[in-house]
């Protein structure tokens, strides 16, 4: 099938783009004589990173755990909350504003409190990742659940099925494309979430390492750490996208209708 | 399944605007009866379908199914909506099986039946396609097959043959008649075709323009099957003319002028 | 063996290695203490967790102890690690700044809300500098150092055991004006414990202090061994840097007032100065006496 | 506007599946001619519309409009799609004016015309309603009015009267005929109604089932206006029978059996 | 009209919910004897806040500027990027991964670098707010622009209109509901963005105040500051929601179809 080949081709372009960016960066640092503590050359970042791989890997492992658990929690709780908000008027009027408020309160400011309340363990980190990333899921899911065509809802209701079944068979599949935009935004946020949690409430992990490196003005290692956490975030994002591809093969945005919009190459 | 409408009315409201769609409709449909409804566009036929099926509450009056008031959809009906309303994300076959799943029945028990129905409506080859790959008429046929898969005791069909070509339409009509004769389901059949109404039904309900009221109810006493030859019977002609006359009496056809300059 | 957790005031660096040395050499075990050292996120945090009994002991500077206690944290400093404050105002060596007075008309980089920054007016006042003539550029963490390296600022709020070492290593030599050396001393790092622990288990506190004093004595004698012990726990600790930090920290262990005291003991004057300075410059409101914040009871008993 | 199709074919592909929708279609439509297309469901009529209008590229062959190959939609046509395709977020009037806005014309110049057209299709009262407030037939009438508002030189209509009741349908047919006689636009009219095809067009194109081909092209030499009386002319009967025979010859109507048990 | 009355009623419920939360909080602190430096009573927070209103207001004003400018920038640039990604295959294959990467890189880690690159004025703050909040807009906009019904696109193309007009008249209005979910998520993020920017580099603003208060363990004032920034975020969010209500009166989720889903009260 062409799909596999297309994915490979896609990835070639992506790789090329990133390679180009790194090349320009390397060259610019060289040409402009930028000091390494301001912006290290990518080559230096790489060398340093490989040189201290064990430390970095340790940190990455420590960070991965709260990031993944927090994200999964965000997906589960986010969808659940969205359900309550979308289908119950009283929840919409009481719970939703609280959720919005929860989202808006800068978690980074309250993070230290978490540490005091929950100690230095996994819990405060998971909670922070969760709090930082659940909201996009709620918002997109609420919007998705509430915008199913009335025609389709009528068709479903006419079968005499209860709201539960209507949800599973109609609203959920219909909502998936929008839902996944929320999942993706959240996935992208969860790396930041884990890092922030470790800045303020942890004694291990990449965020923790990063604080140390920047404190010592070890910019190459700081960049290496940022690179690794970003790659972890990207991996999660890519995984969510892969699931999306499998879960919604039918969506309009994936149909390869023959001509694109007129005027587009 | 028997149905009674008592003084049923429906008004749609949005903001300050109101559309009076149905007004004082009284109608009884006996168990096993085939009733056709004809009436001008916008007279409230689809509204009536939504009221009967429990999808929409009536503004006034009362709707009884088997003597009990309708409060919500029961799932005992097979409904063909005016638009095909297929689920984008399901193949044609799975659109049929949707009915089965929604009723909590076992899919496996119905796949053979689904394929059989698809064959009957000429979509056997398209069972694994998605709705966007179908033509207009094919979508409608898919919707018809879907309304039958769970073998409902009552059928409500809103212009089911509207998007079909003359021949397919005729074939579907014959199939429906045969089905009815074999099973004696209660059928409510909304159509724009006077021919179809007369050829299929025990009684034709003729409705007046908005706000929709029942203008006349005409019993059709023709022997069955009426098949292809039905059109030639004098009874058919008489009733068709009667309905046409009702329509004509409301508005005079003008050998109209097209849109201006 | 008592299970004990100890919260550092910051990510482990050179001056923390004596604690690891103590663990490695079994000094804590000898006192019946099974010690777990956790790295930290600032003194304030350490005071809070010890106050909430999340950790048994913590490492925190005098200012944080005073702030915490006045806000109701039930903690007390039980041992002096450094009696001198590490705060310094440093300038690039090539900036022409030779005295504190020279800072007039210059820019100083500082993290927002830093303790050293809050006490800067005191430093200026006591050294006849017109504070109004010194511009402060607020930048966080590494940005502060980079600002100096990039000549966006001539000086910065430094730590003698921190930026004062890091920046020169990046090729930016500094001149340091330590707060303590210029008449503005506040108590440096202390071991804090919960008041309840003091009451319920004074013996544990005594033993912990004793082992800690022993650890630091060993580190002063054998700094290399201390660094090695640190590196065993934190593999990427850079030996040179850590050594410089350790040495700088050791240099801060005594203050003018505590010169003659045994290691680990406080001088009341240092605490008095700390409280007075904070009242004057940091909006501290308390009627607690200076000796409400610390006790020499344990360090005295454990003193060699 | 004249149109030529030369050996036009169309195959839809998805993954490994292919649907051969149109095969070797040759057709010339002269400027000012009224051509009707009839054919069974799924034979490629809507596909033909999409090819002609430049919405879809042909797989083989060539389509010329006024001698030039079609590469993209030109905007000179008025199109009625098979489904009404109204814009949810616009009122009925604004759905008409959509055409005007998309062509960069001044809305103000066309509002009166929009209201006039809405009146003609019986939607005057509904100008400020939203599409979801219309009945099926009303939506279709809205789509018809929309195709006319910019006074296009050519009309392509895909079953425009499919969802209308017999009377409205007849009226719309008369209106369309009058419009054509007054303006002589080129019209391509896809329909399932043999009557309509014969009563309206200069030539009826009869298509065969998938893959769609042109089976026969039948010229209709009846005087105009054919109006209400057209059905009684012998020419009408002859051509209708001819088309019905073509259809019948392809599949025998079975006095079918309904869906199984 | 009933709308005004309904909004008032809605707000009553919201106010009641928040009042309940504050009451529980106050009571819990009292009952459990929580120390004020760990969690202050809301009543104390309020008193303190009003006592030092001028300082707080000053800070709030300083923070408002980068927050609003950054947000507006995020909306404008986000939609623009989404356009490029949605309508150009080559952008989708090269630019989009870079955008995703940009989003995933924890901005908080690179924030100090911004200072060095862009100086110490308003610019780095605006940039941080922008970078922290533009991504949800891009993702939701891309998904929105790409999922218009093919029927509707055909209708639009058949008019012969160019892609620009099709975009303005069809794709944009169709996309608005989804677009607004992105706008709302971003609005909720922009307060955090402004705060983070001020943590890292500022001599005024709420973030600056907050750092000071937490360093001095002045938890009541720290909470007061967090409260004020949250209210600012909430105000922006509410403003975006108000615009949404005006911009998309037609959306399914707003039609008051008569019965709700069967089985729901
Ligand atoms: N987008 C598509 N993708 C794949 N196949 C398609 C697509 N559109 C149409 N087809 C197929 O092409 C054939 C012709 O379809 P078309 O819609 O042109 O038929 P039609 O003559 O208009 O039928 P009807 O009278 O039922 O509307 C059908 O078999 C249909 O399944
Ligand atoms: N959801 C709705 N909101 C408001 N008005 C509506 C709604 N649905 C239908 N109407 C109005 O109610 C009237 C009857 O509509 P209905 O759909 O029942 O007509 P119909 O007889 O099915 O017509 P058609 O033959 O054209 O399908 C129409 O005037 C229509 O505008
Ligand atoms: Mg209808
Ligand atoms: Mg078609």
Coordinates of C-alpha atoms in Angstrom, one line a residue, chain A residues 8-116:
Chain A
X8 CA 8.4 7.4 4.8
X9 CA 8.4 10.2 2.3
X10 CA 6.7 12.6 4.8
X11 CA 9.4 11.8 7.3
X12 CA 12.1 12.5 4.8
X13 CA 10.9 16.0 4.4
X14 CA 10.7 16.5 8.2
X15 CA 14.1 15.1 8.7
X16 CA 15.4 17.4 6.0
X17 CA 13.8 20.4 7.5
X18 CA 15.2 19.8 10.9
X19 CA 18.6 19.0 9.4
X20 CA 18.5 22.4 7.6
X21 CA 17.6 24.2 10.8
X22 CA 20.5 22.6 12.7
X23 CA 22.8 23.4 9.9
X24 CA 21.8 27.0 9.8
X25 CA 22.1 27.2 13.6
X26 CA 25.6 25.6 13.6
X27 CA 26.7 27.9 10.8
X28 CA 25.2 31.0 12.4
X29 CA 26.9 30.3 15.7
X30 CA 30.2 29.9 13.9
X31 CA 29.8 32.9 11.6
X32 CA 28.6 35.3 14.2
X33 CA 31.0 34.0 16.9
X34 CA 28.2 33.5 19.4
X35 CA 29.5 32.6 22.8
X36 CA 28.7 29.0 23.9
X37 CA 27.0 30.1 27.1
X38 CA 24.5 32.1 25.0
X39 CA 23.8 29.6 22.3
X40 CA 26.0 26.6 21.9
X41 CA 26.5 24.9 18.6
X42 CA 24.3 21.9 18.0
X43 CA 27.3 19.8 17.4
X44 CA 28.6 20.6 20.9
X45 CA 25.2 20.0 22.4
X46 CA 25.2 16.6 20.7
X47 CA 28.7 15.7 21.8
X48 CA 28.0 16.7 25.4
X49 CA 24.7 14.9 25.4
X50 CA 26.3 11.6 24.3
X51 CA 29.1 12.1 26.7
X52 CA 26.7 12.3 29.7
X53 CA 24.1 10.0 28.4
X54 CA 23.7 7.9 31.5
X55 CA 22.8 11.0 33.6
X56 CA 20.4 12.2 31.0
X57 CA 18.8 8.9 30.5
X58 CA 18.3 8.5 34.2
X59 CA 16.7 11.9 34.3
X60 CA 14.6 11.1 31.3
X61 CA 13.3 8.0 32.9
X62 CA 12.4 9.9 36.0
X63 CA 10.5 12.5 33.9
X64 CA 8.8 10.0 31.7
X65 CA 6.8 8.5 34.4
X66 CA 4.9 11.6 35.7
X67 CA 4.6 12.8 32.1
X68 CA 2.8 9.6 30.9
X69 CA 0.7 9.0 34.0
X70 CA -0.3 12.7 34.1
X71 CA -1.2 12.6 30.4
X72 CA -3.2 9.5 30.7
X73 CA -5.0 10.9 33.7
X74 CA -5.6 14.1 31.7
X75 CA -7.2 12.2 28.9
X76 CA -9.4 10.1 31.1
X77 CA -10.5 12.8 33.5
X78 CA -10.7 15.4 30.8
X79 CA -13.1 13.3 28.7
X80 CA -15.1 12.5 31.8
X81 CA -15.5 16.1 32.8
X82 CA -16.4 17.0 29.3
X83 CA -19.1 14.5 29.4
X84 CA -20.6 15.9 32.5
X85 CA -20.3 19.4 31.2
X86 CA -21.7 18.6 27.8
X87 CA -24.7 16.5 28.9
X88 CA -25.7 18.0 32.2
X89 CA -26.9 21.5 32.3
X90 CA -26.3 21.8 36.1
X91 CA -22.7 20.7 35.7
X92 CA -22.3 23.1 32.9
X93 CA -23.4 25.9 35.1
X94 CA -21.5 25.0 38.2
X95 CA -18.6 22.7 37.4
X96 CA -17.5 24.3 34.1
X97 CA -16.6 27.7 35.5
X98 CA -14.6 26.0 38.2
X99 CA -12.7 23.9 35.6
X100 CA -12.0 27.0 33.6
X101 CA -10.8 28.8 36.7
X102 CA -8.6 25.8 37.6
X103 CA -7.1 26.0 34.1
X104 CA -6.4 29.7 34.3
X105 CA -4.8 29.7 37.8
X106 CA -1.1 29.6 36.8
X107 CA -0.1 26.2 38.1
X108 CA 3.5 27.1 38.1
X109 CA 2.6 29.5 40.9
X110 CA 0.9 27.0 43.0
X111 CA 3.3 24.2 42.3
X112 CA 5.4 24.8 45.4
X113 CA 2.3 24.2 47.5
X114 CA 1.9 20.8 46.0
X115 CA 5.3 19.9 47.1
X116 CA 4.4 20.8 50.7

